[in-house]
Amino acid sequence: MLRMAISALALSGALAVATPALAKGEAQDRVIDISDIKTVAGVMMQAGYKADIKKSESGQEYIASGVNGSEFTVRFYGCKNNTGCDSLEFFSWYKKQPHFSPALANEWNRDKRFLKVAIDADGDLVEYIYLSAIGKTTYANFIDYIEWYAQMDVSLGKFLNEKAEPAKETAKDAAK
């Protein structure tokens, strides 16, 4: 299944931030401020993730990244000059498929607590999780969110593939 991020909105190049490697214990306990886009990008790169800062058509900065061979974006809200943001969102989408429906989204959301899905106006399935950026968090906690997002993304992919097979069979039967 083809999965795409909102990369069509990308207008600018990547931000390359050189960061020194930290000792494992130091990195795990370090307190970070995730209300700043450049700080988040740097932390993601320190942890081995791609983190390209780009701009949307409206001029708002976001981070383009990826896990499991699929792209996702980190979008920020309530910012003042790309800092002091009050929340952020991990976001990706799956291109419209015949079996995508509000009922499918509701089935996923019913049993999932944090990672949610919805069907957008174009019929694409969007996947997202919001995080508060108010206050600070530890490096380990933030990286755990990314790793958890990656695991849930795999679970969502399996769920969607499982739901695609019965939908294909139903479509074949209806065509007869």
Coordinates of N, CA and C in Angstrom, one line a residue:
M1 N 0.8 -1.2 0.0 CA 0.0 0.0 0.0 C 0.9 1.2 0.0
L2 N 0.6 2.2 -0.8 CA 1.4 3.4 -0.9 C 1.1 4.3 0.2
R3 N 2.1 4.7 0.9 CA 1.9 5.7 2.0 C 2.8 6.9 1.7
M4 N 2.2 8.0 1.9 CA 2.9 9.3 1.6 C 2.7 10.2 2.8
A5 N 3.7 11.1 2.9 CA 3.6 12.2 3.9 C 3.2 13.4 3.2
I6 N 3.1 14.5 3.8 CA 2.6 15.7 3.2 C 3.8 16.4 2.6
S7 N 4.7 15.6 1.9 CA 5.9 16.2 1.3 C 5.6 17.1 0.1
A8 N 4.4 17.0 -0.4 CA 4.0 17.8 -1.5 C 4.0 19.3 -1.1
L9 N 3.9 19.6 0.2 CA 4.0 20.9 0.7 C 5.4 21.5 0.9
A10 N 6.4 20.6 0.7 CA 7.8 21.0 1.0 C 8.2 22.0 -0.1
L11 N 8.8 23.1 0.4 CA 9.3 24.1 -0.5 C 10.8 24.3 -0.2
S12 N 11.3 24.0 0.9 CA 12.7 24.4 1.2 C 13.5 23.1 1.5
G13 N 14.8 23.3 1.5 CA 15.7 22.2 1.6 C 15.9 21.8 3.1
A14 N 16.7 20.8 3.3 CA 16.9 20.2 4.6 C 17.8 21.1 5.5
L15 N 17.6 21.0 6.8 CA 18.5 21.6 7.7 C 19.5 20.6 8.2
A16 N 20.7 20.9 8.1 CA 21.7 19.9 8.6 C 22.3 20.5 9.9
V17 N 22.1 19.8 10.9 CA 22.6 20.2 12.2 C 23.6 19.1 12.7
A18 N 24.8 19.5 12.9 CA 25.8 18.6 13.4 C 25.7 18.6 14.9
T19 N 25.5 17.4 15.5 CA 25.4 17.3 16.9 C 26.4 16.2 17.4
P20 N 27.1 16.5 18.5 CA 28.0 15.5 19.0 C 27.2 14.3 19.6
A21 N 27.8 13.1 19.5 CA 27.2 11.9 20.1 C 27.3 12.1 21.7
L22 N 26.2 11.7 22.3 CA 26.2 11.8 23.8 C 26.4 10.4 24.3
A23 N 26.9 10.3 25.5 CA 27.0 9.0 26.2 C 25.6 8.5 26.4
K24 N 25.4 7.2 26.4 CA 24.0 6.7 26.5 C 23.3 7.2 27.7
G25 N 23.8 7.1 28.9 CA 23.2 7.5 30.1 C 22.9 9.0 30.1
E26 N 23.8 9.8 29.6 CA 23.6 11.2 29.5 C 22.5 11.6 28.6
A27 N 22.4 10.9 27.5 CA 21.3 11.2 26.5 C 20.0 10.8 27.1
Q28 N 19.9 9.7 27.7 CA 18.6 9.2 28.2 C 18.0 10.1 29.3
D29 N 18.8 10.6 30.2 CA 18.3 11.5 31.3 C 18.2 12.9 30.9
R30 N 18.8 13.4 29.8 CA 18.8 14.8 29.5 C 17.4 15.3 29.3
V31 N 17.2 16.5 29.9 CA 15.9 17.2 29.7 C 16.0 18.0 28.5
I32 N 14.9 17.9 27.6 CA 14.9 18.7 26.4 C 13.6 19.5 26.3
D33 N 13.7 20.5 25.5 CA 12.5 21.4 25.3 C 12.0 21.1 23.9
I34 N 10.9 20.4 23.8 CA 10.3 20.0 22.5 C 9.4 21.1 21.9
S35 N 9.4 22.3 22.4 CA 8.6 23.4 21.9 C 9.4 24.1 20.8
D36 N 10.6 23.7 20.5 CA 11.4 24.4 19.5 C 11.7 23.4 18.3
I37 N 11.4 23.8 17.1 CA 11.5 22.9 15.9 C 13.0 22.5 15.7
K38 N 13.9 23.4 15.8 CA 15.3 23.0 15.6 C 15.8 22.1 16.7
T39 N 15.4 22.3 17.9 CA 15.8 21.3 19.0 C 15.2 19.9 18.7
V40 N 14.0 19.8 18.3 CA 13.4 18.5 18.0 C 14.1 17.9 16.8
A41 N 14.4 18.6 15.8 CA 15.2 18.1 14.7 C 16.5 17.6 15.1
G42 N 17.2 18.3 15.9 CA 18.5 17.9 16.4 C 18.4 16.6 17.3
V43 N 17.4 16.5 18.1 CA 17.3 15.4 19.0 C 17.0 14.1 18.1
M44 N 16.1 14.3 17.1 CA 15.8 13.2 16.2 C 17.0 12.7 15.5
M45 N 17.8 13.6 15.0 CA 19.1 13.2 14.3 C 20.0 12.6 15.2
Q46 N 20.2 13.0 16.5 CA 21.0 12.4 17.5 C 20.6 10.9 17.7
A47 N 19.3 10.7 17.6 CA 18.8 9.3 17.8 C 18.8 8.5 16.5
G48 N 19.3 9.1 15.4 CA 19.5 8.3 14.2 C 18.3 8.4 13.2
Y49 N 17.4 9.4 13.4 CA 16.3 9.6 12.5 C 16.6 10.7 11.5
K50 N 16.0 10.6 10.4 CA 16.1 11.7 9.4 C 15.2 12.8 10.0
A51 N 15.7 14.1 9.9 CA 14.9 15.2 10.4 C 15.2 16.4 9.6
D52 N 14.5 16.6 8.4 CA 14.7 17.7 7.5 C 13.7 18.7 7.8
I53 N 14.1 20.0 8.1 CA 13.2 21.0 8.4 C 12.8 21.6 7.0
K54 N 11.5 21.7 6.7 CA 11.0 22.2 5.5 C 9.9 23.2 5.8
K55 N 9.4 23.8 4.7 CA 8.3 24.8 4.8 C 7.1 24.4 4.0
S56 N 5.9 24.6 4.5 CA 4.7 24.3 3.8 C 4.5 25.5 2.8
E57 N 3.5 25.4 2.0 CA 3.1 26.5 1.1 C 2.7 27.7 1.9
S58 N 2.2 27.5 3.1 CA 1.8 28.7 3.9 C 3.0 29.3 4.7
G59 N 4.2 28.7 4.5 CA 5.4 29.2 5.2 C 5.6 28.6 6.6
Q60 N 4.8 27.7 7.0 CA 5.0 27.1 8.3 C 6.0 26.0 8.2
E61 N 7.0 26.0 9.2 CA 8.0 24.9 9.2 C 7.5 23.7 9.8
Y62 N 8.0 22.5 9.3 CA 7.7 21.2 9.8 C 8.9 20.3 9.6
I63 N 8.9 19.2 10.2 CA 10.0 18.2 10.1 C 9.6 17.1 9.2
A64 N 10.3 16.7 8.2 CA 10.1 15.6 7.4 C 11.0 14.5 7.9
S65 N 10.4 13.3 8.2 CA 11.2 12.2 8.7 C 10.7 10.9 8.2
G66 N 11.0 9.8 8.8 CA 10.5 8.5 8.3 C 10.9 7.4 9.3
V67 N 10.1 6.3 9.2 CA 10.3 5.1 10.0 C 9.7 4.0 9.1
N68 N 10.3 2.8 9.3 CA 9.8 1.6 8.6 C 9.8 1.8 7.1
G69 N 10.6 2.6 6.5 CA 10.6 2.9 5.1 C 9.5 3.8 4.6
S70 N 8.7 4.4 5.6 CA 7.6 5.3 5.2 C 7.9 6.6 5.8
E71 N 7.4 7.6 5.1 CA 7.6 9.0 5.6 C 6.6 9.5 6.5
F72 N 6.9 10.4 7.4 CA 6.0 11.1 8.3 C 6.5 12.5 8.5
T73 N 5.6 13.3 9.0 CA 6.0 14.7 9.3 C 5.7 15.0 10.8
V74 N 6.5 15.9 11.3 CA 6.2 16.4 12.6 C 5.8 17.9 12.4
R75 N 4.6 18.1 12.8 CA 4.0 19.5 12.6 C 3.9 20.1 14.0
F76 N 4.1 21.4 14.0 CA 4.1 22.2 15.3 C 2.9 23.2 15.3
Y77 N 2.4 23.4 16.5 CA 1.2 24.3 16.6 C 1.5 25.3 17.8
G78 N 0.8 26.5 17.6 CA 0.9 27.5 18.7 C 2.3 28.1 18.8
C79 N 3.0 28.2 17.7 CA 4.4 28.6 17.8 C 4.5 30.2 17.6
K80 N 5.6 30.7 18.0 CA 6.0 32.1 17.8 C 7.4 32.0 17.2
N81 N 7.5 32.3 15.9 CA 8.8 32.2 15.1 C 9.4 30.8 15.3
N82 N 8.6 29.8 15.1 CA 9.1 28.4 15.2 C 9.7 27.9 16.5
T83 N 9.4 28.6 17.6 CA 9.8 28.3 18.9 C 8.6 28.5 19.8
G84 N 8.7 28.0 21.0 CA 7.6 28.3 22.0 C 6.3 27.6 21.6
C85 N 6.4 26.5 20.8 CA 5.2 25.8 20.3 C 4.5 25.1 21.5
D86 N 3.2 25.1 21.5 CA 2.5 24.4 22.6 C 2.2 23.0 22.4
S87 N 2.3 22.5 21.1 CA 2.1 21.1 20.8 C 2.7 20.7 19.5
L88 N 2.9 19.4 19.3 CA 3.4 18.9 18.0 C 2.6 17.7 17.7
E89 N 2.7 17.3 16.4 CA 1.9 16.2 15.9 C 2.8 15.3 15.0
F90 N 2.8 14.0 15.2 CA 3.4 13.1 14.2 C 2.2 12.8 13.2
F91 N 2.5 12.9 11.9 CA 1.4 12.8 10.9 C 1.9 12.1 9.7
S92 N 1.0 11.2 9.1 CA 1.3 10.6 7.8 C -0.1 10.2 7.2
W93 N 0.0 9.8 6.0 CA -1.3 9.4 5.3 C -1.1 8.3 4.3
Y94 N -2.1 7.6 4.1 CA -2.2 6.5 3.2 C -3.1 7.0 2.0
K95 N -2.7 6.8 0.8 CA -3.5 7.2 -0.4 C -4.8 6.5 -0.4
K96 N -5.8 7.1 -0.8 CA -7.2 6.6 -0.8 C -7.2 5.2 -1.4
Q97 N -8.0 4.3 -0.7 CA -8.2 3.0 -1.2 C -9.7 2.7 -1.1
P98 N -10.2 1.8 -1.9 CA -11.7 1.5 -1.9 C -12.3 1.1 -0.5
H99 N -11.5 0.5 0.3 CA -12.0 0.0 1.6 C -11.9 1.0 2.7
F100 N -11.3 2.2 2.5 CA -11.2 3.2 3.5 C -12.5 3.8 3.7
S101 N -12.9 3.9 5.0 CA -14.3 4.4 5.3 C -14.2 4.9 6.7
P102 N -15.2 5.7 7.1 CA -15.3 6.1 8.5 C -15.5 4.9 9.4
A103 N -16.1 3.8 9.0 CA -16.3 2.6 9.8 C -15.0 2.0 10.0
L104 N -14.1 1.9 9.0 CA -12.8 1.4 9.2 C -12.0 2.2 10.2
A105 N -12.0 3.5 10.1 CA -11.3 4.4 11.0 C -11.8 4.2 12.4
N106 N -13.1 4.1 12.6 CA -13.7 3.9 13.9 C -13.3 2.5 14.5
E107 N -13.2 1.5 13.6 CA -12.8 0.2 14.1 C -11.4 0.3 14.7
W108 N -10.5 1.0 14.0 CA -9.1 1.1 14.5 C -9.1 2.0 15.8
N109 N -9.8 3.1 15.8 CA -9.8 4.0 16.9 C -10.4 3.5 18.2
R110 N -11.4 2.6 18.0 CA -12.1 2.0 19.1 C -11.1 1.3 20.1
D111 N -10.1 0.6 19.6 CA -9.2 -0.1 20.4 C -7.8 0.5 20.6
K112 N -7.6 1.7 20.1 CA -6.3 2.3 20.2 C -6.5 3.6 21.0
R113 N -5.6 3.8 21.9 CA -5.7 4.9 22.8 C -5.1 6.2 22.3
F114 N -3.9 6.2 21.7 CA -3.2 7.4 21.3 C -3.2 7.6 19.8
L115 N -2.6 6.7 19.1 CA -2.5 6.8 17.6 C -3.9 6.7 17.0
K116 N -4.3 7.8 16.4 CA -5.7 7.8 15.8 C -5.6 7.9 14.3
V117 N -6.7 7.5 13.6 CA -6.8 7.6 12.2 C -8.1 8.3 11.8
A118 N -8.1 8.9 10.6 CA -9.4 9.5 10.1 C -9.3 9.5 8.6
I119 N -10.5 9.6 8.0 CA -10.6 9.7 6.6 C -10.7 11.2 6.2
D120 N -9.8 11.7 5.4 CA -9.9 13.1 5.1 C -10.9 13.4 3.9
A121 N -11.0 14.6 3.5 CA -12.0 15.0 2.5 C -11.7 14.4 1.2
D122 N -10.5 14.0 0.9 CA -10.1 13.3 -0.4 C -10.3 11.8 -0.3
G123 N -10.6 11.3 0.9 CA -10.8 9.8 1.0 C -9.5 9.1 1.5
D124 N -8.4 9.9 1.7 CA -7.2 9.3 2.2 C -7.3 9.0 3.7
L125 N -6.5 8.1 4.2 CA -6.5 7.8 5.6 C -5.3 8.5 6.2
V126 N -5.6 9.3 7.2 CA -4.5 10.0 7.9 C -4.3 9.4 9.3
E127 N -3.1 9.4 9.7 CA -2.6 8.8 10.9 C -1.9 9.9 11.7
Y128 N -2.2 10.0 13.0 CA -1.7 11.1 13.8 C -1.7 10.8 15.3
I129 N -0.7 11.5 15.9 CA -0.7 11.5 17.4 C -0.2 12.9 17.8
Y130 N -0.9 13.5 18.8 CA -0.5 14.8 19.3 C 0.3 14.7 20.6
L131 N 1.3 15.5 20.8 CA 2.1 15.6 22.0 C 2.0 17.1 22.5
S132 N 1.9 17.2 23.8 CA 2.0 18.6 24.4 C 3.5 18.9 24.4
A133 N 3.8 20.2 24.1 CA 5.1 20.7 24.1 C 5.3 21.6 25.3
I134 N 4.3 21.7 26.1 CA 4.4 22.6 27.3 C 5.2 22.0 28.4
G135 N 6.2 22.7 28.9 CA 7.1 22.1 29.8 C 8.2 21.4 29.1
K136 N 8.9 20.6 29.8 CA 10.0 19.8 29.1 C 9.8 18.3 29.3
T137 N 10.6 17.6 28.6 CA 10.5 16.1 28.7 C 12.0 15.6 28.7
T138 N 12.1 14.3 28.9 CA 13.5 13.7 28.8 C 13.7 13.3 27.4
Y139 N 15.0 13.2 27.0 CA 15.4 12.6 25.7 C 14.8 11.2 25.5
A140 N 14.9 10.4 26.6 CA 14.4 9.0 26.5 C 12.9 9.0 26.2
N141 N 12.1 9.9 26.9 CA 10.7 9.9 26.7 C 10.3 10.3 25.3
F142 N 11.0 11.3 24.8 CA 10.7 11.8 23.4 C 11.0 10.7 22.4
I143 N 12.2 10.1 22.5 CA 12.6 9.0 21.6 C 11.6 7.9 21.7
D144 N 11.1 7.6 22.9 CA 10.1 6.5 23.1 C 8.9 6.8 22.3
Y145 N 8.4 8.1 22.2 CA 7.3 8.4 21.4 C 7.5 8.1 19.9
I146 N 8.7 8.4 19.4 CA 9.0 8.1 18.0 C 9.0 6.6 17.8
E147 N 9.7 5.8 18.7 CA 9.7 4.4 18.5 C 8.3 3.8 18.7
W148 N 7.5 4.3 19.6 CA 6.2 3.8 19.7 C 5.3 4.1 18.5
Y149 N 5.5 5.3 17.9 CA 4.8 5.7 16.7 C 5.2 4.7 15.6
A150 N 6.5 4.3 15.5 CA 7.0 3.4 14.5 C 6.3 2.0 14.7
Q151 N 6.2 1.6 15.9 CA 5.5 0.3 16.1 C 4.0 0.3 15.8
M152 N 3.4 1.4 16.2 CA 2.0 1.5 15.8 C 1.7 1.7 14.3
D153 N 2.7 2.3 13.6 CA 2.6 2.4 12.2 C 2.6 1.0 11.6
V154 N 3.5 0.2 12.0 CA 3.5 -1.2 11.5 C 2.2 -1.9 11.8
S155 N 1.6 -1.7 13.0 CA 0.3 -2.3 13.4 C -0.8 -1.8 12.5
L156 N -0.8 -0.5 12.2 CA -1.8 0.1 11.3 C -1.6 -0.5 9.9
G157 N -0.4 -0.6 9.4 CA -0.2 -1.2 8.1 C -0.8 -2.6 8.0
K158 N -0.5 -3.4 9.0 CA -1.1 -4.8 9.0 C -2.6 -4.8 9.1
F159 N -3.1 -3.9 9.9 CA -4.6 -3.8 10.0 C -5.2 -3.4 8.7
L160 N -4.6 -2.5 8.0 CA -5.2 -2.0 6.7 C -5.0 -3.1 5.7
N161 N -3.9 -3.9 5.7 CA -3.8 -5.0 4.7 C -4.8 -6.1 5.0
E162 N -5.0 -6.4 6.3 CA -6.1 -7.4 6.6 C -7.4 -6.9 6.1
K163 N -7.7 -5.7 6.2 CA -9.1 -5.2 5.8 C -9.2 -5.1 4.3
A164 N -8.1 -4.9 3.6 CA -8.1 -4.8 2.2 C -8.5 -6.1 1.5
E165 N -8.1 -7.2 2.0 CA -8.4 -8.5 1.4 C -9.9 -8.8 1.3
P166 N -10.6 -8.7 2.5 CA -12.1 -8.9 2.4 C -12.8 -7.9 1.5
A167 N -12.3 -6.7 1.4 CA -12.9 -5.7 0.6 C -12.7 -6.0 -0.9
K168 N -11.5 -6.6 -1.2 CA -11.3 -7.0 -2.6 C -12.2 -8.2 -3.0
E169 N -12.4 -9.1 -2.1 CA -13.3 -10.2 -2.3 C -14.8 -9.8 -2.5
T170 N -15.2 -8.8 -1.7 CA -16.5 -8.3 -1.8 C -16.7 -7.6 -3.1
A171 N -15.7 -6.8 -3.5 CA -15.8 -6.1 -4.8 C -15.9 -7.1 -6.0
K172 N -15.1 -8.2 -5.9 CA -15.2 -9.2 -7.0 C -16.6 -9.9 -7.0
D173 N -17.1 -10.2 -5.9 CA -18.5 -10.8 -5.8 C -19.5 -9.9 -6.3
A174 N -19.4 -8.6 -6.0 CA -20.4 -7.6 -6.5 C -20.3 -7.4 -8.0
A175 N -19.1 -7.6 -8.6 CA -18.9 -7.4 -10.0 C -19.5 -8.6 -10.8
K176 N -19.8 -9.7 -10.2 CA -20.3 -10.9 -10.9 C -21.7 -10.8 -11.2

